[in-house]
mmCIF file of C-alpha atoms and ligand atoms in Angstrom:
data_model
loop_
_atom_site.group_PDB
_atom_site.id
_atom_site.type_symbol
_atom_site.label_atom_id
_atom_site.label_comp_id
_atom_site.label_asym_id
_atom_site.label_seq_id
_atom_site.Cartn_x
_atom_site.Cartn_y
_atom_site.Cartn_z
ATOM 1 C CA MET A 1015 0.853 25.022 7.029
ATOM 2 C CA GLU A 1016 -2.912 25.196 6.691
ATOM 3 C CA LEU A 1017 -4.350 23.939 10.001
ATOM 4 C CA GLN A 1018 -5.779 20.518 9.270
ATOM 5 C CA ARG A 1019 -7.238 17.854 11.450
ATOM 6 C CA VAL A 1020 -6.233 14.589 9.768
ATOM 7 C CA GLY A 1021 -8.115 11.342 10.310
ATOM 8 C CA PHE A 1022 -6.025 8.256 9.604
ATOM 9 C CA ILE A 1023 -7.563 4.796 9.046
ATOM 10 C CA GLY A 1024 -5.333 1.730 8.519
ATOM 11 C CA LEU A 1025 -2.427 1.850 10.971
ATOM 12 C CA GLY A 1026 -0.469 -1.164 9.681
ATOM 13 C CA ALA A 1027 3.008 -1.694 8.264
ATOM 14 C CA MET A 1028 2.499 1.328 5.994
ATOM 15 C CA GLY A 1029 -0.072 3.445 7.801
ATOM 16 C CA LEU A 1030 1.677 3.702 11.170
ATOM 17 C CA PRO A 1031 4.970 5.145 9.860
ATOM 18 C CA MET A 1032 3.074 7.408 7.459
ATOM 19 C CA ALA A 1033 0.952 8.723 10.341
ATOM 20 C CA LYS A 1034 4.096 9.305 12.426
ATOM 21 C CA ASN A 1035 5.561 11.419 9.630
ATOM 22 C CA LEU A 1036 2.395 13.547 9.622
ATOM 23 C CA GLN A 1037 2.783 14.077 13.360
ATOM 24 C CA LYS A 1038 6.400 15.183 12.853
ATOM 25 C CA LYS A 1039 5.106 17.900 10.481
ATOM 26 C CA GLY A 1040 2.623 19.112 13.105
ATOM 27 C CA TYR A 1041 -0.666 17.701 11.809
ATOM 28 C CA GLU A 1042 -3.329 16.915 14.414
ATOM 29 C CA LEU A 1043 -4.030 13.195 14.045
ATOM 30 C CA HIS A 1044 -7.368 11.467 14.753
ATOM 31 C CA VAL A 1045 -7.242 7.658 14.993
ATOM 32 C CA SER A 1046 -9.038 4.626 16.380
ATOM 33 C CA ALA A 1047 -7.977 1.073 17.203
ATOM 34 C CA HIS A 1048 -9.054 -1.888 15.086
ATOM 35 C CA ASN A 1049 -7.649 -5.199 16.499
ATOM 36 C CA ASN A 1050 -4.164 -4.110 17.478
ATOM 37 C CA ARG A 1051 -4.014 -1.226 19.989
ATOM 38 C CA ASN A 1052 -0.223 -0.742 19.776
ATOM 39 C CA PRO A 1053 -0.178 1.735 16.854
ATOM 40 C CA VAL A 1054 -2.836 3.885 18.518
ATOM 41 C CA GLU A 1055 -0.916 3.922 21.806
ATOM 42 C CA GLU A 1056 2.268 4.916 19.974
ATOM 43 C CA LEU A 1057 0.540 7.745 18.105
ATOM 44 C CA LYS A 1058 -1.283 8.911 21.249
ATOM 45 C CA SER A 1059 2.043 9.216 23.067
ATOM 46 C CA ASN A 1060 2.914 11.798 20.390
ATOM 47 C CA GLY A 1061 -0.375 13.674 20.749
ATOM 48 C CA ALA A 1062 -2.876 11.836 18.525
ATOM 49 C CA ILE A 1063 -6.530 11.926 19.555
ATOM 50 C CA GLU A 1064 -8.246 8.546 19.915
ATOM 51 C CA HIS A 1065 -11.834 7.899 18.865
ATOM 52 C CA ASN A 1066 -14.112 4.892 19.252
ATOM 53 C CA SER A 1067 -14.871 4.294 15.578
ATOM 54 C CA ALA A 1068 -14.104 5.263 12.001
ATOM 55 C CA SER A 1069 -17.266 7.363 11.890
ATOM 56 C CA GLU A 1070 -16.107 9.323 14.964
ATOM 57 C CA ILE A 1071 -12.778 9.954 13.224
ATOM 58 C CA VAL A 1072 -14.621 11.273 10.163
ATOM 59 C CA ALA A 1073 -16.820 13.515 12.309
ATOM 60 C CA ASN A 1074 -13.693 15.098 13.829
ATOM 61 C CA CYS A 1075 -11.391 15.575 10.831
ATOM 62 C CA ASP A 1076 -11.060 17.853 7.807
ATOM 63 C CA VAL A 1077 -9.033 15.369 5.750
ATOM 64 C CA LEU A 1078 -9.330 11.593 5.971
ATOM 65 C CA ILE A 1079 -6.429 9.376 4.871
ATOM 66 C CA SER A 1080 -7.042 5.651 4.442
ATOM 67 C CA ILE A 1081 -4.584 2.861 3.677
ATOM 68 C CA LEU A 1082 -6.438 -0.393 4.290
ATOM 69 C CA PRO A 1083 -5.591 -3.947 3.131
ATOM 70 C CA THR A 1084 -8.064 -4.512 0.277
ATOM 71 C CA ASP A 1085 -11.245 -3.445 -1.527
ATOM 72 C CA ASN A 1086 -13.224 -5.357 1.135
ATOM 73 C CA GLU A 1087 -12.120 -2.963 3.891
ATOM 74 C CA ILE A 1088 -12.653 0.065 1.632
ATOM 75 C CA GLU A 1089 -16.238 -1.124 1.293
ATOM 76 C CA SER A 1090 -16.807 -2.121 4.929
ATOM 77 C CA VAL A 1091 -15.193 0.992 6.441
ATOM 78 C CA LEU A 1092 -15.373 3.890 3.976
ATOM 79 C CA LEU A 1093 -18.783 2.956 2.614
ATOM 80 C CA SER A 1094 -20.299 2.027 5.994
ATOM 81 C CA GLU A 1095 -23.477 3.827 6.981
ATOM 82 C CA GLY A 1096 -21.772 5.368 10.014
ATOM 83 C CA VAL A 1097 -18.971 6.929 7.951
ATOM 84 C CA LEU A 1098 -21.278 8.057 5.138
ATOM 85 C CA ASN A 1099 -23.516 9.818 7.674
ATOM 86 C CA GLU A 1100 -20.582 11.956 8.861
ATOM 87 C CA LEU A 1101 -19.481 13.162 5.411
ATOM 88 C CA THR A 1102 -19.960 16.864 4.710
ATOM 89 C CA PRO A 1103 -18.922 18.887 1.638
ATOM 90 C CA GLU A 1104 -15.909 20.588 3.252
ATOM 91 C CA LYS A 1105 -14.238 17.215 3.955
ATOM 92 C CA ARG A 1106 -11.627 15.519 1.766
ATOM 93 C CA LEU A 1107 -10.616 11.869 1.356
ATOM 94 C CA ILE A 1108 -7.136 10.738 0.286
ATOM 95 C CA GLU A 1109 -7.528 7.009 -0.409
ATOM 96 C CA MET A 1110 -4.116 5.259 -0.487
ATOM 97 C CA THR A 1111 -5.010 1.526 -0.414
ATOM 98 C CA SER A 1112 -3.771 -0.663 -3.294
ATOM 99 C CA GLY A 1113 -7.265 -1.562 -4.448
ATOM 100 C CA SER A 1114 -9.105 -1.890 -7.730
ATOM 101 C CA ALA A 1115 -10.013 0.981 -10.063
ATOM 102 C CA ASP A 1116 -13.647 -0.186 -10.000
ATOM 103 C CA MET A 1117 -13.900 0.078 -6.217
ATOM 104 C CA MET A 1118 -12.208 3.498 -6.323
ATOM 105 C CA LYS A 1119 -14.737 4.764 -8.891
ATOM 106 C CA LYS A 1120 -17.650 3.404 -6.837
ATOM 107 C CA LEU A 1121 -16.295 5.142 -3.705
ATOM 108 C CA TYR A 1122 -15.771 8.401 -5.613
ATOM 109 C CA LYS A 1123 -19.302 8.444 -7.006
ATOM 110 C CA ILE A 1124 -20.857 8.051 -3.554
ATOM 111 C CA TYR A 1125 -18.508 10.610 -1.914
ATOM 112 C CA GLN A 1126 -19.007 13.053 -4.792
ATOM 113 C CA GLU A 1127 -22.779 12.914 -4.216
ATOM 114 C CA LYS A 1128 -22.031 14.077 -0.650
ATOM 115 C CA GLY A 1129 -19.844 16.902 -2.003
ATOM 116 C CA VAL A 1130 -16.634 15.392 -0.585
ATOM 117 C CA SER A 1131 -13.396 15.904 -2.582
ATOM 118 C CA VAL A 1132 -11.535 12.690 -3.252
ATOM 119 C CA LEU A 1133 -8.059 11.680 -4.393
ATOM 120 C CA ASP A 1134 -7.161 8.165 -5.519
ATOM 121 C CA ALA A 1135 -3.586 7.964 -4.199
ATOM 122 C CA PRO A 1136 -1.939 4.535 -3.786
ATOM 123 C CA VAL A 1137 1.731 4.424 -2.865
ATOM 124 C CA SER A 1138 4.949 2.605 -3.663
ATOM 125 C CA GLY A 1139 8.223 2.449 -1.760
ATOM 126 C CA GLY A 1140 7.541 -0.185 0.884
ATOM 127 C CA THR A 1141 7.833 0.136 4.631
ATOM 128 C CA ALA A 1142 11.248 1.813 4.284
ATOM 129 C CA GLY A 1143 9.685 4.505 2.092
ATOM 130 C CA ALA A 1144 6.849 4.911 4.596
ATOM 131 C CA GLU A 1145 9.325 5.308 7.477
ATOM 132 C CA ASN A 1146 11.627 7.693 5.631
ATOM 133 C CA GLY A 1147 8.820 9.758 4.104
ATOM 134 C CA THR A 1148 10.063 8.922 0.614
ATOM 135 C CA LEU A 1149 7.014 7.202 -0.881
ATOM 136 C CA THR A 1150 5.979 7.581 -4.500
ATOM 137 C CA VAL A 1151 2.300 8.514 -4.751
ATOM 138 C CA MET A 1152 0.296 7.713 -7.897
ATOM 139 C CA VAL A 1153 -2.623 10.093 -7.995
ATOM 140 C CA GLY A 1154 -5.877 9.840 -9.886
ATOM 141 C CA GLY A 1155 -8.207 12.800 -9.552
ATOM 142 C CA ASP A 1156 -8.609 16.523 -9.928
ATOM 143 C CA GLU A 1157 -5.498 18.717 -10.150
ATOM 144 C CA GLY A 1158 -7.027 21.339 -7.835
ATOM 145 C CA VAL A 1159 -7.723 18.758 -5.110
ATOM 146 C CA LEU A 1160 -4.162 17.482 -5.489
ATOM 147 C CA GLU A 1161 -2.747 20.999 -5.113
ATOM 148 C CA GLU A 1162 -4.798 21.521 -1.922
ATOM 149 C CA SER A 1163 -3.402 18.213 -0.622
ATOM 150 C CA ARG A 1164 0.168 18.446 -1.884
ATOM 151 C CA GLU A 1165 1.776 19.713 1.312
ATOM 152 C CA LEU A 1166 0.034 17.043 3.359
ATOM 153 C CA ILE A 1167 1.007 14.222 0.973
ATOM 154 C CA MET A 1168 4.589 15.489 0.774
ATOM 155 C CA ALA A 1169 4.864 14.993 4.546
ATOM 156 C CA MET A 1170 4.838 11.266 3.672
ATOM 157 C CA ALA A 1171 6.312 11.166 0.186
ATOM 158 C CA ALA A 1172 9.175 12.184 -2.066
ATOM 159 C CA LYS A 1173 7.337 12.032 -5.411
ATOM 160 C CA ILE A 1174 3.788 12.630 -6.540
ATOM 161 C CA TYR A 1175 2.593 11.751 -10.061
ATOM 162 C CA LEU A 1176 -0.821 12.868 -11.295
ATOM 163 C CA VAL A 1177 -1.607 10.059 -13.725
ATOM 164 C CA GLY A 1178 -5.248 10.695 -14.708
ATOM 165 C CA SER A 1179 -8.745 10.743 -13.321
ATOM 166 C CA ILE A 1180 -10.111 8.767 -10.349
ATOM 167 C CA GLY A 1181 -9.207 5.092 -10.829
ATOM 168 C CA ALA A 1182 -5.998 5.838 -12.761
ATOM 169 C CA GLY A 1183 -3.938 5.808 -9.554
ATOM 170 C CA LYS A 1184 -5.219 2.357 -8.633
ATOM 171 C CA ALA A 1185 -4.747 1.192 -12.247
ATOM 172 C CA ILE A 1186 -1.072 2.201 -12.541
ATOM 173 C CA LYS A 1187 -0.401 0.760 -9.093
ATOM 174 C CA ALA A 1188 -1.879 -2.573 -10.300
ATOM 175 C CA ILE A 1189 0.524 -2.502 -13.280
ATOM 176 C CA ASN A 1190 3.434 -1.822 -10.919
ATOM 177 C CA GLN A 1191 2.358 -4.701 -8.690
ATOM 178 C CA MET A 1192 1.985 -7.087 -11.623
ATOM 179 C CA LEU A 1193 5.608 -6.314 -12.546
ATOM 180 C CA ALA A 1194 6.829 -6.437 -8.946
ATOM 181 C CA GLY A 1195 5.087 -9.775 -8.368
ATOM 182 C CA ILE A 1196 6.652 -11.292 -11.480
ATOM 183 C CA HIS A 1197 10.082 -9.767 -10.771
ATOM 184 C CA MET A 1198 10.013 -11.227 -7.255
ATOM 185 C CA ILE A 1199 9.553 -14.768 -8.573
ATOM 186 C CA ALA A 1200 12.255 -14.227 -11.205
ATOM 187 C CA SER A 1201 14.651 -12.822 -8.579
ATOM 188 C CA ALA A 1202 14.194 -15.819 -6.263
ATOM 189 C CA GLU A 1203 14.847 -18.174 -9.186
ATOM 190 C CA ALA A 1204 18.000 -16.211 -10.088
ATOM 191 C CA VAL A 1205 19.289 -16.529 -6.507
ATOM 192 C CA ALA A 1206 18.487 -20.265 -6.469
ATOM 193 C CA LEU A 1207 20.421 -20.754 -9.716
ATOM 194 C CA ALA A 1208 23.356 -18.625 -8.523
ATOM 195 C CA GLU A 1209 23.617 -20.727 -5.348
ATOM 196 C CA GLU A 1210 23.466 -23.957 -7.378
ATOM 197 C CA LEU A 1211 26.243 -22.676 -9.676
ATOM 198 C CA GLU A 1212 28.265 -21.377 -6.710
ATOM 199 C CA ILE A 1213 28.238 -17.780 -7.872
ATOM 200 C CA ASP A 1214 29.177 -15.388 -5.089
ATOM 201 C CA LYS A 1215 26.371 -13.072 -3.929
ATOM 202 C CA GLU A 1216 28.419 -9.875 -4.433
ATOM 203 C CA GLN A 1217 29.350 -10.961 -7.952
ATOM 204 C CA LEU A 1218 25.671 -11.504 -8.651
ATOM 205 C CA ARG A 1219 24.829 -8.059 -7.254
ATOM 206 C CA ASN A 1220 27.552 -6.223 -9.142
ATOM 207 C CA VAL A 1221 27.621 -8.059 -12.468
ATOM 208 C CA ILE A 1222 23.892 -8.608 -12.956
ATOM 209 C CA GLY A 1223 23.288 -5.161 -11.463
ATOM 210 C CA SER A 1224 25.108 -3.581 -14.396
ATOM 211 C CA SER A 1225 23.907 -6.023 -17.056
ATOM 212 C CA SER A 1226 20.748 -6.497 -19.070
ATOM 213 C CA GLY A 1227 19.188 -8.824 -16.474
ATOM 214 C CA ALA A 1228 19.291 -6.157 -13.749
ATOM 215 C CA SER A 1229 16.151 -5.595 -11.757
ATOM 216 C CA TRP A 1230 15.209 -3.316 -8.872
ATOM 217 C CA MET A 1231 13.669 -6.330 -7.154
ATOM 218 C CA LEU A 1232 16.787 -8.524 -7.335
ATOM 219 C CA ASN A 1233 18.829 -5.701 -5.857
ATOM 220 C CA ALA A 1234 16.284 -5.028 -3.101
ATOM 221 C CA LYS A 1235 15.732 -8.681 -2.143
ATOM 222 C CA LEU A 1236 19.168 -10.255 -2.691
ATOM 223 C CA ASP A 1237 20.236 -10.104 0.967
ATOM 224 C CA SER A 1238 16.952 -11.301 2.448
ATOM 225 C CA LEU A 1239 16.700 -14.158 -0.088
ATOM 226 C CA THR A 1240 20.243 -15.390 0.581
ATOM 227 C CA GLU A 1241 19.627 -15.078 4.338
ATOM 228 C CA ARG A 1242 16.212 -16.846 4.019
ATOM 229 C CA ASN A 1243 14.683 -13.891 5.869
ATOM 230 C CA PHE A 1244 10.973 -13.724 5.068
ATOM 231 C CA GLU A 1245 9.901 -11.203 7.716
ATOM 232 C CA PRO A 1246 7.413 -8.746 6.197
ATOM 233 C CA GLY A 1247 7.692 -6.061 4.738
ATOM 234 C CA PHE A 1248 4.908 -6.539 2.358
ATOM 235 C CA LYS A 1249 2.792 -9.586 3.111
ATOM 236 C CA LEU A 1250 2.367 -12.362 0.553
ATOM 237 C CA ARG A 1251 -1.447 -12.236 0.818
ATOM 238 C CA LEU A 1252 -1.346 -8.541 -0.150
ATOM 239 C CA MET A 1253 0.822 -9.254 -3.206
ATOM 240 C CA LYS A 1254 -1.606 -12.018 -4.234
ATOM 241 C CA LYS A 1255 -4.431 -9.490 -3.948
ATOM 242 C CA ASP A 1256 -2.500 -7.027 -6.142
ATOM 243 C CA VAL A 1257 -1.553 -9.514 -8.882
ATOM 244 C CA LYS A 1258 -5.186 -10.665 -8.906
ATOM 245 C CA ILE A 1259 -6.356 -7.083 -9.432
ATOM 246 C CA ALA A 1260 -4.076 -6.865 -12.492
ATOM 247 C CA VAL A 1261 -5.174 -10.248 -13.854
ATOM 248 C CA ASP A 1262 -8.851 -9.358 -13.358
ATOM 249 C CA GLU A 1263 -8.336 -6.053 -15.196
ATOM 250 C CA ALA A 1264 -6.697 -7.999 -18.048
ATOM 251 C CA SER A 1265 -9.537 -10.480 -18.578
ATOM 252 C CA LYS A 1266 -9.666 -9.594 -22.306
ATOM 253 C CA LEU A 1267 -5.884 -9.989 -22.746
ATOM 254 C CA SER A 1268 -3.517 -12.930 -22.833
ATOM 255 C CA LEU A 1269 -0.989 -12.354 -20.025
ATOM 256 C CA PRO A 1270 0.588 -15.748 -19.346
ATOM 257 C CA LEU A 1271 3.293 -14.471 -16.986
ATOM 258 C CA ALA A 1272 0.857 -12.541 -14.792
ATOM 259 C CA ASN A 1273 -1.440 -15.567 -14.654
ATOM 260 C CA THR A 1274 1.433 -17.884 -13.710
ATOM 261 C CA ALA A 1275 2.548 -15.445 -11.022
ATOM 262 C CA LEU A 1276 -0.990 -15.333 -9.637
ATOM 263 C CA GLU A 1277 -1.125 -19.150 -9.547
ATOM 264 C CA LEU A 1278 2.094 -19.193 -7.489
ATOM 265 C CA TYR A 1279 0.959 -16.525 -5.024
ATOM 266 C CA GLU A 1280 -2.361 -18.375 -4.640
ATOM 267 C CA LYS A 1281 -0.538 -21.672 -4.143
ATOM 268 C CA TYR A 1282 1.545 -20.312 -1.248
ATOM 269 C CA GLU A 1283 -1.058 -17.963 0.247
ATOM 270 C CA GLY A 1284 -2.262 -20.551 2.783
ATOM 271 C CA GLU A 1285 1.190 -21.535 4.013
ATOM 272 C CA TYR A 1286 2.988 -18.166 3.812
ATOM 273 C CA CYS A 1287 0.067 -15.731 4.121
ATOM 274 C CA ASP A 1288 1.668 -13.222 6.517
ATOM 275 C CA LEU A 1289 5.297 -13.784 5.517
ATOM 276 C CA ASP A 1290 6.978 -11.335 3.154
ATOM 277 C CA PHE A 1291 5.869 -11.808 -0.466
ATOM 278 C CA SER A 1292 9.425 -13.000 -1.287
ATOM 279 C CA ALA A 1293 8.353 -16.294 0.364
ATOM 280 C CA VAL A 1294 6.767 -17.073 -3.009
ATOM 281 C CA GLY A 1295 10.321 -18.171 -3.975
ATOM 282 C CA LYS A 1296 11.003 -20.119 -0.772
ATOM 283 C CA LYS A 1297 10.597 -23.521 -2.353
ATOM 284 C CA SER A 1298 12.958 -22.672 -5.243
ATOM 285 C CA LEU A 1299 15.721 -22.001 -2.696
ATOM 286 C CA LYS A 1300 17.420 -25.055 -1.213
HETATM 287 P P1 LIG B 2362 -1.104 -4.322 7.103
HETATM 288 O O1 LIG B 2362 -1.792 -5.650 7.037
HETATM 289 O O2 LIG B 2362 0.222 -4.231 7.760
HETATM 290 O O3 LIG B 2362 -2.040 -3.252 7.840
HETATM 291 C C1 LIG B 2362 -3.403 -3.136 7.604
HETATM 292 C C2 LIG B 2362 -3.976 -2.166 8.643
HETATM 293 O O4 LIG B 2362 -5.366 -1.983 8.383
HETATM 294 C C3 LIG B 2362 -3.872 -2.696 10.083
HETATM 295 O O5 LIG B 2362 -3.531 -1.624 10.933
HETATM 296 C C4 LIG B 2362 -5.280 -3.182 10.381
HETATM 297 O O6 LIG B 2362 -5.610 -3.109 11.761
HETATM 298 C C5 LIG B 2362 -6.072 -2.154 9.599
HETATM 299 N N1 LIG B 2362 -7.423 -2.616 9.315
HETATM 300 C C6 LIG B 2362 -7.793 -3.776 8.745
HETATM 301 N N2 LIG B 2362 -9.129 -3.836 8.645
HETATM 302 C C7 LIG B 2362 -9.597 -2.671 9.206
HETATM 303 C C8 LIG B 2362 -10.888 -2.165 9.447
HETATM 304 N N3 LIG B 2362 -11.983 -2.845 9.081
HETATM 305 N N4 LIG B 2362 -11.000 -0.958 10.048
HETATM 306 C C9 LIG B 2362 -9.902 -0.266 10.420
HETATM 307 N N5 LIG B 2362 -8.639 -0.706 10.231
HETATM 308 C C10 LIG B 2362 -8.504 -1.903 9.634
HETATM 309 O O7 LIG B 2362 -1.055 -3.798 5.601
HETATM 310 P P2 LIG B 2362 0.005 -2.783 4.944
HETATM 311 O O8 LIG B 2362 0.085 -1.561 5.788
HETATM 312 O O9 LIG B 2362 1.211 -3.522 4.551
HETATM 313 O O10 LIG B 2362 -0.778 -2.437 3.577
HETATM 314 C C11 LIG B 2362 -1.862 -1.530 3.508
HETATM 315 C C12 LIG B 2362 -2.132 -1.233 2.038
HETATM 316 O O11 LIG B 2362 -0.971 -0.640 1.472
HETATM 317 C C13 LIG B 2362 -2.437 -2.498 1.205
HETATM 318 O O12 LIG B 2362 -3.392 -2.201 0.240
HETATM 319 C C14 LIG B 2362 -1.073 -2.817 0.579
HETATM 320 O O13 LIG B 2362 -1.238 -3.552 -0.616
HETATM 321 C C15 LIG B 2362 -0.528 -1.413 0.346
HETATM 322 N N6 LIG B 2362 0.939 -1.293 0.276
HETATM 323 C C16 LIG B 2362 1.750 -1.996 1.171
HETATM 324 C C17 LIG B 2362 3.133 -1.881 1.084
HETATM 325 C C18 LIG B 2362 4.063 -2.607 2.026
HETATM 326 O O14 LIG B 2362 5.276 -2.658 1.743
HETATM 327 N N7 LIG B 2362 3.589 -3.165 3.118
HETATM 328 C C19 LIG B 2362 3.758 -1.020 0.044
HETATM 329 C C20 LIG B 2362 2.816 -0.285 -0.764
HETATM 330 C C21 LIG B 2362 1.469 -0.447 -0.653
HETATM 331 P P3 LIG B 2362 -5.408 -4.342 12.754
HETATM 332 O O15 LIG B 2362 -3.983 -4.818 12.580
HETATM 333 O O16 LIG B 2362 -5.679 -3.745 14.098
HETATM 334 O O17 LIG B 2362 -6.408 -5.388 12.359
#
């Protein structure tokens, strides 16, 4: 393994287990606390080095990985004056937030002017994928930069797809999230109807699972929906953000399902903000 000091920003439901997998592979981690100190304490107990700010992390790392909630944090952290002042041409950024292609391109342009190599690399696979190191990574960017980063990314992932230039990673992730957001609503409605019609859960799993109505989402969420377990997982406010990215990208198209899904996520965002995104179907279930 090439010796790399890795800065990690965004130690949430995804970032913390991803960072732990990097530690298991021997990478030297550089972190700082935002609001919640617990992830930093956990990583420090395994040897991570704590800094006082994002800019201090950048000053002390060769590769920076970020997985923040939204475009807003990409802007306020990665494009802050303090961070920009610490960028030097030998550094590399692997940006893994589910954000917009426009923000990714803006970030790239500014980092490129500083000579920093950048990969646009959002992920799929949920918190289980983050814990097990089996994420799918959707990369936009230069093939050479990906090859230099492959070993590092594979410490957190099972599959890497190079899908195009900077922005293409964020774009394909937005398409995935549009589908996932719609499939979630459809799955909750299917469970509500099955319960109304007194169809056994295992019959639903097995029969629909091998029929034309099968969906990855129904299979993944069947137990938690029937148990009314809405612990996140993936928070509803983050799914709303993702479906909105897709709808905004599609402003010249007619996408009635995506728009309806967005309306539902917006409707429940206040009440179920930090519950799992499956709570979008809570009111369909008796
Ligand atoms: P969380 O809300 O669990 O975590 C967000 C993390 O970012 C927290 O550690 C938070 O720190 C930190 N943070 C927020 N603002 C700042 C800031 N200004 N500076 C430094 N750190 C900050 O989100 P997730 O981990 O679930 O999601 C992260 C990204 O990954 C999102 O874009 C999401 O859409 C995407 N994603 C999520 C998946 C999931 O299943 N959860 C699956 C695939 C992608 P603190 O808590 O201290 O405020």
